[in-house]
Short mmCIF file of C-alpha atoms in Angstrom, two decimals:
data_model
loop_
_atom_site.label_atom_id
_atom_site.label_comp_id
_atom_site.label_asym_id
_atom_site.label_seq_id
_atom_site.Cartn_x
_atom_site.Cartn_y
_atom_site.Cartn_z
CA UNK A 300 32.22 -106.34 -5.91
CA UNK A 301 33.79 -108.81 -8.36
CA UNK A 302 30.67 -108.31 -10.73
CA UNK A 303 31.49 -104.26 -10.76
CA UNK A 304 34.93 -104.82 -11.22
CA UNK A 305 33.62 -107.03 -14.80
CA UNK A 306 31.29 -104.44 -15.58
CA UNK A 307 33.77 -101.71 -15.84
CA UNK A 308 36.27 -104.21 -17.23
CA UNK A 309 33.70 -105.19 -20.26
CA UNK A 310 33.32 -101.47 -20.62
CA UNK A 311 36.90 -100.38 -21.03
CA UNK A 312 37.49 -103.02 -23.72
CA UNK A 313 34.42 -102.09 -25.49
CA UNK A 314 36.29 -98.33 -25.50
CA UNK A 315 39.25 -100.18 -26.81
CA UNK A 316 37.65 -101.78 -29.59
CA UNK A 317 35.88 -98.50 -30.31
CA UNK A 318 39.38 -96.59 -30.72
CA UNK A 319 40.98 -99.46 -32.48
CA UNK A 320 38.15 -98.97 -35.65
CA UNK A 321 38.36 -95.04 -35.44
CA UNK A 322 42.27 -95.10 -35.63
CA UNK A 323 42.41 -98.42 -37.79
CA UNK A 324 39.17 -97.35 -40.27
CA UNK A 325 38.58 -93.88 -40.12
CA UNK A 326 41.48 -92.35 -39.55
CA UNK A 327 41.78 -91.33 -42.98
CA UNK A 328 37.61 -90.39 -43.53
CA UNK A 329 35.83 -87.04 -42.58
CA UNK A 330 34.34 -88.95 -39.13
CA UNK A 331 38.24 -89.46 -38.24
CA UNK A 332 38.98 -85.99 -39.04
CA UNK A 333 36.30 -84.48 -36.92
CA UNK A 334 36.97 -86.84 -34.14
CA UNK A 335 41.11 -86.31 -34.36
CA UNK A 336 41.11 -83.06 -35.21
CA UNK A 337 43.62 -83.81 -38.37
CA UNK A 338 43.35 -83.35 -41.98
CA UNK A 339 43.16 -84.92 -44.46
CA UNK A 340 47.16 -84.37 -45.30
CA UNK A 341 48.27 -85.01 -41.24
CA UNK A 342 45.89 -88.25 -41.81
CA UNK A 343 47.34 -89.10 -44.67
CA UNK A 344 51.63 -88.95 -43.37
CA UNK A 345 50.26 -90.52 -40.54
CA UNK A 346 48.07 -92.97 -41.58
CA UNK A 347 50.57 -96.20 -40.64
CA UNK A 348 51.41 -94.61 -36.84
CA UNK A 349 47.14 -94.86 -36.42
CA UNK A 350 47.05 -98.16 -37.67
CA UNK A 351 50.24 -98.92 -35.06
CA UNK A 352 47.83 -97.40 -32.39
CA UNK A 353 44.63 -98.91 -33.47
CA UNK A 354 46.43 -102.67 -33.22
CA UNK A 355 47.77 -102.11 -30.06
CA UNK A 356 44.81 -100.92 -28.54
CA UNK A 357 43.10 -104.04 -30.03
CA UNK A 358 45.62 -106.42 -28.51
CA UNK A 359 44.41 -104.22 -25.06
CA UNK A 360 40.47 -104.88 -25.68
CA UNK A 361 41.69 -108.98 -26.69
CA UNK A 362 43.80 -109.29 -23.16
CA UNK A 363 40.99 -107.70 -20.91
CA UNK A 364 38.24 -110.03 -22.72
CA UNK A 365 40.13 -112.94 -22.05
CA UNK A 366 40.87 -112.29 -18.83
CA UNK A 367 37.07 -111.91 -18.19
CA UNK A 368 36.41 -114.92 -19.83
CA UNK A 369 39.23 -117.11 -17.85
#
């Protein structure tokens, strides 16, 4: 049980990682439009909130990988 509760731990900060470099590096490139739905002008006025969002869900990936690792 423990070892499925890792797996799917692993796994959610792998999916944090992944939105922290869509919202941190291509929020403001044609993949980050598609993805987000925005353009290029909503990217661009919000191009500091993403980065806000892409740290924070960084700092989520960095607690769950050290709590695996502890």
């Amino acid at each position: 049980m423990k070892l499925l509760a890792n797996i799917f731990t692993l796994l959610i900060a792998i999916f944090h990682i992944a939105v922290l470099v869509l919202e941190m590096f291509y929020w403001d490139h044609p993949i980050g439009y598609k993805i987000f739905g925005t353009t290029p002008e909503i990217a661009a006025t919000s191009a500091t909130l993403a980065m806000n969002q892409g740290l924070y869900n960084g700092f989520l990936a960095a607690g769950l990988l050290w709590g695996l690792i502890a």
